[in-house]
PDB file of C-alpha atoms in Angstrom:
ATOM      1  CA  UNK Y 157     130.432 -54.034 130.506  1.00 46.00           C
ATOM      2  CA  UNK Y 158     130.919 -50.284 130.213  1.00 48.00           C
ATOM      3  CA  UNK Y 159     128.621 -49.487 133.111  1.00 45.00           C
ATOM      4  CA  UNK Y 160     130.349 -52.072 135.246  1.00 47.00           C
ATOM      5  CA  UNK Y 161     133.779 -50.478 134.633  1.00 48.00           C
ATOM      6  CA  UNK Y 162     132.434 -47.101 135.689  1.00 48.00           C
ATOM      7  CA  UNK Y 163     130.937 -48.479 138.870  1.00 46.00           C
ATOM      8  CA  UNK Y 164     133.871 -50.684 139.875  1.00 51.00           C
ATOM      9  CA  UNK Y 165     136.594 -48.243 138.721  1.00 56.00           C
ATOM     10  CA  UNK Y 166     138.460 -50.921 136.747  1.00 58.00           C
ATOM     11  CA  UNK Y 167     139.618 -51.154 133.156  1.00 60.00           C
ATOM     12  CA  UNK Y 168     140.994 -54.362 131.667  1.00 59.00           C
ATOM     13  CA  UNK Y 169     141.121 -55.941 135.143  1.00 61.00           C
ATOM     14  CA  UNK Y 170     143.288 -53.054 136.498  1.00 63.00           C
ATOM     15  CA  UNK Y 171     142.297 -50.286 138.834  1.00 72.00           C
ATOM     16  CA  UNK Y 172     142.071 -46.805 137.328  1.00 73.00           C
ATOM     17  CA  UNK Y 173     144.674 -45.507 139.792  1.00 76.00           C
ATOM     18  CA  UNK Y 174     147.126 -48.115 138.517  1.00 73.00           C
ATOM     19  CA  UNK Y 175     146.574 -46.929 134.965  1.00 72.00           C
ATOM     20  CA  UNK Y 176     147.110 -43.320 136.066  1.00 78.00           C
ATOM     21  CA  UNK Y 177     150.428 -44.158 137.768  1.00 77.00           C
ATOM     22  CA  UNK Y 178     151.631 -46.082 134.711  1.00 80.00           C
ATOM     23  CA  UNK Y 179     150.798 -43.204 132.374  1.00 83.00           C
ATOM     24  CA  UNK Y 180     152.517 -40.580 134.557  1.00 81.00           C
ATOM     25  CA  UNK Y 181     155.611 -42.791 134.929  1.00 82.00           C
ATOM     26  CA  UNK Y 182     155.830 -43.305 131.178  1.00 82.00           C
ATOM     27  CA  UNK Y 183     155.591 -39.562 130.547  1.00 85.00           C
ATOM     28  CA  UNK Y 184     158.355 -38.837 133.072  1.00 79.00           C
ATOM     29  CA  UNK Y 185     160.646 -41.498 131.586  1.00 74.00           C
ATOM     30  CA  UNK Y 186     160.139 -40.169 128.069  1.00 76.00           C
ATOM     31  CA  UNK Y 187     160.846 -36.634 129.265  1.00 67.00           C
ATOM     32  CA  UNK Y 188     164.055 -37.707 131.000  1.00 66.00           C
ATOM     33  CA  UNK Y 189     165.288 -39.601 127.950  1.00 58.00           C
ATOM     34  CA  UNK Y 190     164.493 -36.640 125.729  1.00 57.00           C
ATOM     35  CA  UNK Y 191     166.301 -34.239 128.056  1.00 50.00           C
ATOM     36  CA  UNK Y 192     169.424 -36.401 128.077  1.00 52.00           C
ATOM     37  CA  UNK Y 193     169.308 -36.693 124.315  1.00 48.00           C
ATOM     38  CA  UNK Y 194     168.957 -32.955 123.804  1.00 49.00           C
ATOM     39  CA  UNK Y 195     171.549 -31.922 126.399  1.00 47.00           C
ATOM     40  CA  UNK Y 196     174.222 -34.370 125.232  1.00 58.00           C
ATOM     41  CA  UNK Y 197     177.676 -32.811 125.111  1.00 64.00           C
ATOM     42  CA  UNK Y 198     179.688 -33.792 122.014  1.00 74.00           C
ATOM     43  CA  UNK Y 199     182.581 -36.165 122.644  1.00 78.00           C
ATOM     44  CA  UNK Y 200     186.119 -34.855 122.268  1.00 77.00           C
ATOM     45  CA  UNK Y 201     188.876 -37.259 121.173  1.00 78.00           C
ATOM     46  CA  UNK Y 202     191.486 -37.943 123.856  1.00 82.00           C
ATOM     47  CA  UNK Y 203     194.431 -40.237 124.525  1.00 84.00           C
ATOM     48  CA  UNK Y 204     195.731 -42.025 127.621  1.00 88.00           C
ATOM     49  CA  UNK Y 205     199.221 -41.903 129.107  1.00 86.00           C
ATOM     50  CA  UNK Y 206     201.060 -43.776 131.859  1.00 88.00           C
ATOM     51  CA  UNK Y 207     204.041 -43.034 134.086  1.00 82.00           C
ATOM     52  CA  UNK Y 208     206.161 -45.772 135.649  1.00 80.00           C
ATOM     53  CA  UNK Y 209     209.372 -47.799 135.458  1.00 78.00           C
ATOM     54  CA  UNK Y 210     209.843 -49.845 132.262  1.00 82.00           C
ATOM     55  CA  UNK Y 211     212.647 -51.545 130.377  1.00 82.00           C
ATOM     56  CA  UNK Y 212     214.056 -50.800 126.929  1.00 81.00           C
ATOM     57  CA  UNK Y 213     211.281 -52.822 125.242  1.00 85.00           C
ATOM     58  CA  UNK Y 214     208.539 -50.821 126.931  1.00 86.00           C
ATOM     59  CA  UNK Y 215     207.589 -53.577 129.386  1.00 90.00           C
ATOM     60  CA  UNK Y 216     206.376 -52.255 132.754  1.00 90.00           C
ATOM     61  CA  UNK Y 217     207.481 -54.026 135.882  1.00 87.00           C
ATOM     62  CA  UNK Y 218     205.028 -55.883 138.038  1.00 88.00           C
ATOM     63  CA  UNK Y 219     204.089 -54.576 141.478  1.00 85.00           C
ATOM     64  CA  UNK Y 220     204.772 -50.884 140.989  1.00 83.00           C
ATOM     65  CA  UNK Y 221     202.091 -48.183 141.257  1.00 82.00           C
ATOM     66  CA  UNK Y 222     201.462 -46.729 137.812  1.00 87.00           C
ATOM     67  CA  UNK Y 223     199.941 -43.299 137.230  1.00 85.00           C
ATOM     68  CA  UNK Y 224     197.437 -43.015 134.386  1.00 88.00           C
ATOM     69  CA  UNK Y 225     196.239 -39.718 132.921  1.00 84.00           C
ATOM     70  CA  UNK Y 226     193.842 -38.583 130.202  1.00 83.00           C
ATOM     71  CA  UNK Y 227     194.671 -35.793 127.757  1.00 77.00           C
ATOM     72  CA  UNK Y 228     191.554 -33.779 128.538  1.00 68.00           C
ATOM     73  CA  UNK Y 229     190.617 -30.880 130.770  1.00 54.00           C
ATOM     74  CA  UNK Y 230     189.927 -31.839 134.358  1.00 56.00           C
ATOM     75  CA  UNK Y 231     186.640 -31.545 136.268  1.00 64.00           C
ATOM     76  CA  UNK Y 232     185.169 -34.356 134.143  1.00 74.00           C
ATOM     77  CA  UNK Y 233     184.062 -37.665 135.603  1.00 81.00           C
ATOM     78  CA  UNK Y 234     186.299 -40.432 134.239  1.00 87.00           C
ATOM     79  CA  UNK Y 235     185.754 -44.146 134.900  1.00 90.00           C
ATOM     80  CA  UNK Y 236     188.887 -46.275 134.413  1.00 91.00           C
ATOM     81  CA  UNK Y 237     189.062 -49.958 133.503  1.00 93.00           C
ATOM     82  CA  UNK Y 238     192.475 -51.669 133.682  1.00 94.00           C
ATOM     83  CA  UNK Y 239     191.585 -54.956 132.011  1.00 92.00           C
ATOM     84  CA  UNK Y 240     192.798 -57.114 134.934  1.00 92.00           C
ATOM     85  CA  UNK Y 241     189.311 -57.906 136.327  1.00 90.00           C
ATOM     86  CA  UNK Y 242     189.724 -55.437 139.190  1.00 92.00           C
ATOM     87  CA  UNK Y 243     187.068 -52.926 140.224  1.00 91.00           C
ATOM     88  CA  UNK Y 244     186.511 -49.843 138.129  1.00 91.00           C
ATOM     89  CA  UNK Y 245     188.029 -46.612 139.474  1.00 90.00           C
ATOM     90  CA  UNK Y 246     186.631 -43.127 139.000  1.00 86.00           C
ATOM     91  CA  UNK Y 247     188.346 -39.753 139.139  1.00 82.00           C
ATOM     92  CA  UNK Y 248     187.520 -36.139 138.380  1.00 76.00           C
ATOM     93  CA  UNK Y 249     191.020 -34.751 137.886  1.00 74.00           C
ATOM     94  CA  UNK Y 250     192.102 -36.705 134.794  1.00 77.00           C
ATOM     95  CA  UNK Y 251     194.487 -38.999 136.715  1.00 80.00           C
ATOM     96  CA  UNK Y 252     194.370 -42.245 138.661  1.00 85.00           C
ATOM     97  CA  UNK Y 253     196.850 -44.681 140.210  1.00 86.00           C
ATOM     98  CA  UNK Y 254     196.745 -48.457 139.809  1.00 90.00           C
ATOM     99  CA  UNK Y 255     199.028 -51.416 140.632  1.00 90.00           C
ATOM    100  CA  UNK Y 256     198.936 -54.635 138.613  1.00 93.00           C
ATOM    101  CA  UNK Y 257     199.304 -57.778 140.712  1.00 91.00           C
ATOM    102  CA  UNK Y 258     199.737 -60.296 137.880  1.00 92.00           C
ATOM    103  CA  UNK Y 259     201.665 -60.537 134.642  1.00 93.00           C
ATOM    104  CA  UNK Y 260     200.085 -60.197 131.241  1.00 94.00           C
ATOM    105  CA  UNK Y 261     199.029 -57.787 128.517  1.00 94.00           C
ATOM    106  CA  UNK Y 262     196.190 -55.472 129.540  1.00 95.00           C
ATOM    107  CA  UNK Y 263     194.043 -52.898 127.754  1.00 93.00           C
ATOM    108  CA  UNK Y 264     193.396 -49.784 129.839  1.00 93.00           C
ATOM    109  CA  UNK Y 265     190.297 -47.788 128.873  1.00 92.00           C
ATOM    110  CA  UNK Y 266     188.602 -44.637 130.144  1.00 90.00           C
ATOM    111  CA  UNK Y 267     184.956 -43.592 129.907  1.00 88.00           C
ATOM    112  CA  UNK Y 268     184.148 -39.877 130.237  1.00 84.00           C
ATOM    113  CA  UNK Y 269     180.686 -38.611 131.171  1.00 79.00           C
ATOM    114  CA  UNK Y 270     179.332 -42.136 130.873  1.00 78.00           C
ATOM    115  CA  UNK Y 271     179.563 -42.372 127.077  1.00 77.00           C
ATOM    116  CA  UNK Y 272     182.770 -40.907 125.576  1.00 83.00           C
ATOM    117  CA  UNK Y 273     185.747 -43.214 125.070  1.00 82.00           C
ATOM    118  CA  UNK Y 274     189.273 -42.516 123.875  1.00 78.00           C
ATOM    119  CA  UNK Y 275     192.111 -44.605 122.506  1.00 81.00           C
ATOM    120  CA  UNK Y 276     192.929 -47.759 124.464  1.00 87.00           C
ATOM    121  CA  UNK Y 277     196.286 -48.027 126.227  1.00 90.00           C
ATOM    122  CA  UNK Y 278     197.900 -51.467 125.812  1.00 92.00           C
ATOM    123  CA  UNK Y 279     200.370 -52.394 128.576  1.00 93.00           C
ATOM    124  CA  UNK Y 280     202.706 -55.348 128.939  1.00 94.00           C
ATOM    125  CA  UNK Y 281     203.270 -56.141 132.628  1.00 93.00           C
ATOM    126  CA  UNK Y 282     206.077 -58.513 133.603  1.00 91.00           C
ATOM    127  CA  UNK Y 283     207.950 -59.384 136.757  1.00 87.00           C
ATOM    128  CA  UNK Y 284     211.393 -57.785 136.889  1.00 77.00           C
ATOM    129  CA  UNK Y 285     213.991 -56.135 139.072  1.00 67.00           C
ATOM    130  CA  UNK Y 286     212.430 -53.160 140.867  1.00 58.00           C
ATOM    131  CA  UNK Y 287     215.726 -51.497 141.597  1.00 55.00           C
ATOM    132  CA  UNK Y 288     215.971 -48.244 143.507  1.00 48.00           C
ATOM    133  CA  UNK Y 289     217.683 -46.598 140.539  1.00 51.00           C
ATOM    134  CA  UNK Y 290     214.625 -47.182 138.350  1.00 55.00           C
ATOM    135  CA  UNK Y 291     211.920 -46.213 140.817  1.00 53.00           C
ATOM    136  CA  UNK Y 292     213.513 -43.307 142.685  1.00 50.00           C
ATOM    137  CA  UNK Y 293     213.751 -40.677 140.000  1.00 52.00           C
ATOM    138  CA  UNK Y 294     215.955 -37.785 141.120  1.00 61.00           C
ATOM    139  CA  UNK Y 295     213.837 -35.013 139.659  1.00 75.00           C
ATOM    140  CA  UNK Y 296     210.157 -35.557 140.522  1.00 81.00           C
ATOM    141  CA  UNK Y 297     207.295 -34.351 138.375  1.00 82.00           C
ATOM    142  CA  UNK Y 298     203.990 -33.023 139.646  1.00 87.00           C
ATOM    143  CA  UNK Y 299     201.025 -34.229 137.604  1.00 84.00           C
ATOM    144  CA  UNK Y 300     197.819 -32.226 137.786  1.00 83.00           C
ATOM    145  CA  UNK Y 301     195.749 -29.365 136.442  1.00 86.00           C
ATOM    146  CA  UNK Y 302     197.705 -26.123 136.129  1.00 88.00           C
ATOM    147  CA  UNK Y 303     194.628 -24.022 135.265  1.00 89.00           C
ATOM    148  CA  UNK Y 304     191.797 -25.041 137.623  1.00 89.00           C
ATOM    149  CA  UNK Y 305     188.593 -23.200 138.526  1.00 90.00           C
ATOM    150  CA  UNK Y 306     188.310 -21.497 141.908  1.00 91.00           C
ATOM    151  CA  UNK Y 307     186.297 -23.394 144.517  1.00 89.00           C
ATOM    152  CA  UNK Y 308     186.784 -26.868 142.989  1.00 88.00           C
ATOM    153  CA  UNK Y 309     189.031 -29.497 144.568  1.00 88.00           C
ATOM    154  CA  UNK Y 310     192.098 -30.469 142.547  1.00 88.00           C
ATOM    155  CA  UNK Y 311     194.347 -33.501 143.077  1.00 87.00           C
ATOM    156  CA  UNK Y 312     198.075 -33.565 142.307  1.00 89.00           C
ATOM    157  CA  UNK Y 313     200.219 -36.706 142.098  1.00 86.00           C
ATOM    158  CA  UNK Y 314     203.959 -37.320 142.328  1.00 83.00           C
ATOM    159  CA  UNK Y 315     205.516 -39.630 139.738  1.00 77.00           C
ATOM    160  CA  UNK Y 316     208.305 -40.473 142.178  1.00 77.00           C
ATOM    161  CA  UNK Y 317     208.165 -43.513 144.422  1.00 73.00           C
ATOM    162  CA  UNK Y 318     209.473 -42.590 147.866  1.00 77.00           C
ATOM    163  CA  UNK Y 319     208.984 -43.175 151.562  1.00 80.00           C
ATOM    164  CA  UNK Y 320     208.083 -39.605 152.517  1.00 87.00           C
ATOM    165  CA  UNK Y 321     206.253 -36.785 150.740  1.00 90.00           C
ATOM    166  CA  UNK Y 322     205.742 -33.150 151.652  1.00 93.00           C
ATOM    167  CA  UNK Y 323     203.281 -30.936 149.758  1.00 94.00           C
ATOM    168  CA  UNK Y 324     203.141 -27.198 150.465  1.00 94.00           C
ATOM    169  CA  UNK Y 325     201.414 -24.159 148.973  1.00 95.00           C
ATOM    170  CA  UNK Y 326     204.144 -21.560 149.292  1.00 92.00           C
ATOM    171  CA  UNK Y 327     203.386 -18.141 150.809  1.00 89.00           C
ATOM    172  CA  UNK Y 328     199.879 -19.311 151.807  1.00 87.00           C
ATOM    173  CA  UNK Y 329     199.616 -20.271 155.478  1.00 86.00           C
ATOM    174  CA  UNK Y 330     195.933 -21.242 155.191  1.00 89.00           C
ATOM    175  CA  UNK Y 331     196.769 -24.425 153.259  1.00 93.00           C
ATOM    176  CA  UNK Y 332     197.838 -27.509 155.240  1.00 92.00           C
ATOM    177  CA  UNK Y 333     200.965 -29.575 154.605  1.00 93.00           C
ATOM    178  CA  UNK Y 334     200.141 -32.995 153.120  1.00 93.00           C
ATOM    179  CA  UNK Y 335     202.386 -36.047 153.501  1.00 91.00           C
ATOM    180  CA  UNK Y 336     201.053 -38.447 150.858  1.00 86.00           C
ATOM    181  CA  UNK Y 337     202.024 -39.344 147.308  1.00 81.00           C
ATOM    182  CA  UNK Y 338     198.952 -37.420 146.116  1.00 85.00           C
ATOM    183  CA  UNK Y 339     197.571 -34.188 147.539  1.00 90.00           C
ATOM    184  CA  UNK Y 340     194.188 -32.468 147.106  1.00 90.00           C
ATOM    185  CA  UNK Y 341     193.697 -28.707 147.420  1.00 93.00           C
ATOM    186  CA  UNK Y 342     190.738 -26.357 147.017  1.00 92.00           C
ATOM    187  CA  UNK Y 343     191.716 -22.882 145.854  1.00 93.00           C
ATOM    188  CA  UNK Y 344     189.086 -20.440 147.168  1.00 91.00           C
ATOM    189  CA  UNK Y 345     189.884 -17.469 144.948  1.00 91.00           C
ATOM    190  CA  UNK Y 346     191.465 -16.817 141.599  1.00 92.00           C
ATOM    191  CA  UNK Y 347     195.150 -16.013 141.440  1.00 92.00           C
ATOM    192  CA  UNK Y 348     198.610 -17.503 141.136  1.00 94.00           C
ATOM    193  CA  UNK Y 349     199.646 -20.272 143.571  1.00 95.00           C
ATOM    194  CA  UNK Y 350     203.001 -22.059 143.918  1.00 94.00           C
ATOM    195  CA  UNK Y 351     202.902 -25.748 144.812  1.00 94.00           C
ATOM    196  CA  UNK Y 352     206.063 -27.413 146.117  1.00 94.00           C
ATOM    197  CA  UNK Y 353     206.792 -31.139 146.523  1.00 93.00           C
ATOM    198  CA  UNK Y 354     209.716 -32.618 148.448  1.00 92.00           C
ATOM    199  CA  UNK Y 355     210.341 -36.391 148.373  1.00 88.00           C
ATOM    200  CA  UNK Y 356     212.361 -38.240 151.050  1.00 85.00           C
ATOM    201  CA  UNK Y 357     213.399 -34.920 152.643  1.00 85.00           C
ATOM    202  CA  UNK Y 358     215.834 -34.413 149.731  1.00 84.00           C
ATOM    203  CA  UNK Y 359     215.681 -30.684 149.069  1.00 84.00           C
ATOM    204  CA  UNK Y 360     218.481 -30.749 146.520  1.00 81.00           C
ATOM    205  CA  UNK Y 361     217.590 -33.623 144.176  1.00 80.00           C
ATOM    206  CA  UNK Y 362     213.950 -34.515 144.888  1.00 85.00           C
ATOM    207  CA  UNK Y 363     212.148 -31.201 145.036  1.00 89.00           C
ATOM    208  CA  UNK Y 364     209.808 -29.745 142.421  1.00 90.00           C
ATOM    209  CA  UNK Y 365     207.785 -26.528 142.262  1.00 92.00           C
ATOM    210  CA  UNK Y 366     205.019 -25.620 139.837  1.00 92.00           C
ATOM    211  CA  UNK Y 367     202.849 -22.535 139.351  1.00 93.00           C
ATOM    212  CA  UNK Y 368     199.059 -22.977 139.348  1.00 93.00           C
ATOM    213  CA  UNK Y 369     196.989 -20.234 137.733  1.00 93.00           C
ATOM    214  CA  UNK Y 370     193.469 -20.400 139.209  1.00 92.00           C
ATOM    215  CA  UNK Y 371     190.603 -18.805 137.265  1.00 92.00           C
ATOM    216  CA  UNK Y 372     187.186 -17.586 138.391  1.00 87.00           C
ATOM    217  CA  UNK Y 373     184.052 -19.653 137.880  1.00 70.00           C
ATOM    218  CA  UNK Y 374     183.154 -19.830 134.186  1.00 62.00           C
ATOM    219  CA  UNK Y 375     179.562 -18.799 134.905  1.00 58.00           C
ATOM    220  CA  UNK Y 376     180.762 -15.596 136.568  1.00 54.00           C
ATOM    221  CA  UNK Y 377     183.168 -14.885 133.772  1.00 46.00           C
ATOM    222  CA  UNK Y 378     180.394 -15.222 131.169  1.00 50.00           C
ATOM    223  CA  UNK Y 379     178.131 -12.819 133.098  1.00 50.00           C
ATOM    224  CA  UNK Y 380     180.714 -10.061 133.244  1.00 45.00           C
ATOM    225  CA  UNK Y 381     179.961  -7.411 130.670  1.00 42.00           C
ATOM    226  CA  UNK Y 382     182.725  -7.124 128.171  1.00 47.00           C
ATOM    227  CA  UNK Y 383     184.023  -3.749 127.144  1.00 45.00           C
ATOM    228  CA  UNK Y 384     183.397  -2.810 123.518  1.00 47.00           C
ATOM    229  CA  UNK Y 385     186.318  -3.536 121.259  1.00 46.00           C
ATOM    230  CA  UNK Y 386     188.695  -0.697 120.621  1.00 44.00           C
ATOM    231  CA  UNK Y 387     188.758   0.369 117.013  1.00 44.00           C
ATOM    232  CA  UNK Y 388     192.198   1.195 115.788  1.00 47.00           C
ATOM    233  CA  UNK Y 389     192.024   3.076 112.501  1.00 52.00           C
ATOM    234  CA  UNK Y 390     194.402   1.901 109.811  1.00 55.00           C
ATOM    235  CA  UNK Y 391     197.427   4.059 109.172  1.00 57.00           C
ATOM    236  CA  UNK Y 392     196.785   6.724 106.532  1.00 59.00           C
ATOM    237  CA  UNK Y 393     198.015   5.981 103.099  1.00 60.00           C
ATOM    238  CA  UNK Y 394     201.015   7.942 102.010  1.00 59.00           C
ATOM    239  CA  UNK Y 395     200.098  10.400  99.328  1.00 62.00           C
ATOM    240  CA  UNK Y 396     202.487  11.686  96.780  1.00 61.00           C
ATOM    241  CA  UNK Y 397     203.464  15.311  97.411  1.00 62.00           C
ATOM    242  CA  UNK Y 398     201.389  17.755  95.464  1.00 61.00           C
ATOM    243  CA  UNK Y 399     203.192  19.393  92.604  1.00 64.00           C
ATOM    244  CA  UNK Y 400     202.446  23.015  92.033  1.00 63.00           C
ATOM    245  CA  UNK Y 401     201.210  23.662  88.513  1.00 62.00           C
ATOM    246  CA  UNK Y 402     203.776  25.278  86.341  1.00 63.00           C
ATOM    247  CA  UNK Y 403     202.806  28.707  85.018  1.00 63.00           C
ATOM    248  CA  UNK Y 404     201.658  28.626  81.480  1.00 62.00           C
ATOM    249  CA  UNK Y 405     204.369  29.793  79.184  1.00 61.00           C
ATOM    250  CA  UNK Y 406     202.993  32.250  76.696  1.00 61.00           C
ATOM    251  CA  UNK Y 407     204.563  32.137  73.292  1.00 61.00           C
ATOM    252  CA  UNK Y 408     207.029  34.904  72.710  1.00 62.00           C
ATOM    253  CA  UNK Y 409     205.603  37.610  70.475  1.00 64.00           C
ATOM    254  CA  UNK Y 410     208.356  38.892  68.294  1.00 60.00           C
ATOM    255  CA  UNK Y 411     208.004  42.553  67.323  1.00 63.00           C
ATOM    256  CA  UNK Y 412     206.982  43.039  63.744  1.00 62.00           C
ATOM    257  CA  UNK Y 413     209.893  44.412  61.756  1.00 62.00           C
ATOM    258  CA  UNK Y 414     208.695  46.992  59.284  1.00 59.00           C
ATOM    259  CA  UNK Y 415     210.741  47.536  56.191  1.00 59.00           C
ATOM    260  CA  UNK Y 416     212.835  50.656  56.431  1.00 58.00           C
ATOM    261  CA  UNK Y 417     211.876  53.517  54.002  1.00 57.00           C
ATOM    262  CA  UNK Y 418     214.823  54.612  51.944  1.00 57.00           C
ATOM    263  CA  UNK Y 419     216.235  57.949  52.976  1.00 55.00           C
ATOM    264  CA  UNK Y 420     215.575  60.772  50.466  1.00 55.00           C
ATOM    265  CA  UNK Y 421     218.496  62.036  48.400  1.00 53.00           C
ATOM    266  CA  UNK Y 422     220.084  65.166  49.600  1.00 49.00           C
ATOM    267  CA  UNK Y 423     219.749  66.994  46.190  1.00 52.00           C
ATOM    268  CA  UNK Y 424     216.117  66.288  45.594  1.00 51.00           C
ATOM    269  CA  UNK Y 425     213.480  68.040  47.612  1.00 53.00           C
ATOM    270  CA  UNK Y 426     211.318  66.072  49.871  1.00 50.00           C
ATOM    271  CA  UNK Y 427     208.082  65.285  48.213  1.00 52.00           C
ATOM    272  CA  UNK Y 428     206.195  66.491  51.128  1.00 52.00           C
ATOM    273  CA  UNK Y 429     208.011  69.789  51.390  1.00 51.00           C
ATOM    274  CA  UNK Y 430     206.271  72.728  49.558  1.00 54.00           C
ATOM    275  CA  UNK Y 431     208.047  74.153  46.532  1.00 54.00           C
ATOM    276  CA  UNK Y 432     209.909  77.329  47.192  1.00 53.00           C
ATOM    277  CA  UNK Y 433     208.435  80.360  45.660  1.00 55.00           C
ATOM    278  CA  UNK Y 434     210.539  82.333  43.283  1.00 51.00           C
ATOM    279  CA  UNK Y 435     210.852  86.065  43.903  1.00 52.00           C
ATOM    280  CA  UNK Y 436     210.752  88.214  40.905  1.00 47.00           C
TER     281      UNK Y 436
END
């Protein structure tokens, strides 16, 4: 049996080349699974928000385009599910637009990087009166990333429903004018950009302007050598003024008072004086 397998090149009724392919494929699959497991990025909690016309009870009106956004940094792949059996939508700017075509209560979910989920957003959709006063907000808002990375495309959305839109990057003639409810721009270099939106040609009531601060690529920023930190010495402690030592006070030496010798009497000779000789 052993000699036959060597001659025929078969093992357990399979050709040796088949076994080789199966082994190599298994090794590659195990390596890929291990790489994904090791390089997994931790999930960050996030919430979902929605912009649209609703009544006092929080019921959103049927047939209007709603704008959904995730409370995370952009440049992440997000897959949205709206719970109404429509196709999944993906976005990389943290926002997406969807219109419900039937009434009901729906759970909106978002999946980031294929595995991270946040809090569900529960919406009640009901047919109502889509009046112009509710949909045409006078002061529009621009939804989008205010701190993007240079070289990456960013999408900005208007929360105002109108018939005409005009997007402009002010003071930058290289950027085109876009006439859609959403606009995508790619900022080539870092710096400060001003984005302006005008809805329905109303420059007084339906115009908004935001400032976008574009940063360099994170990889380039990490490779830049950082200057050493500047050491600021603490302020010197206040010292009490030095007091000059007082001169030592020597004790006063009082002169010794000697007792006075009594004065000799005038009639008696001084004892020390020699006696006068008598002359004969």
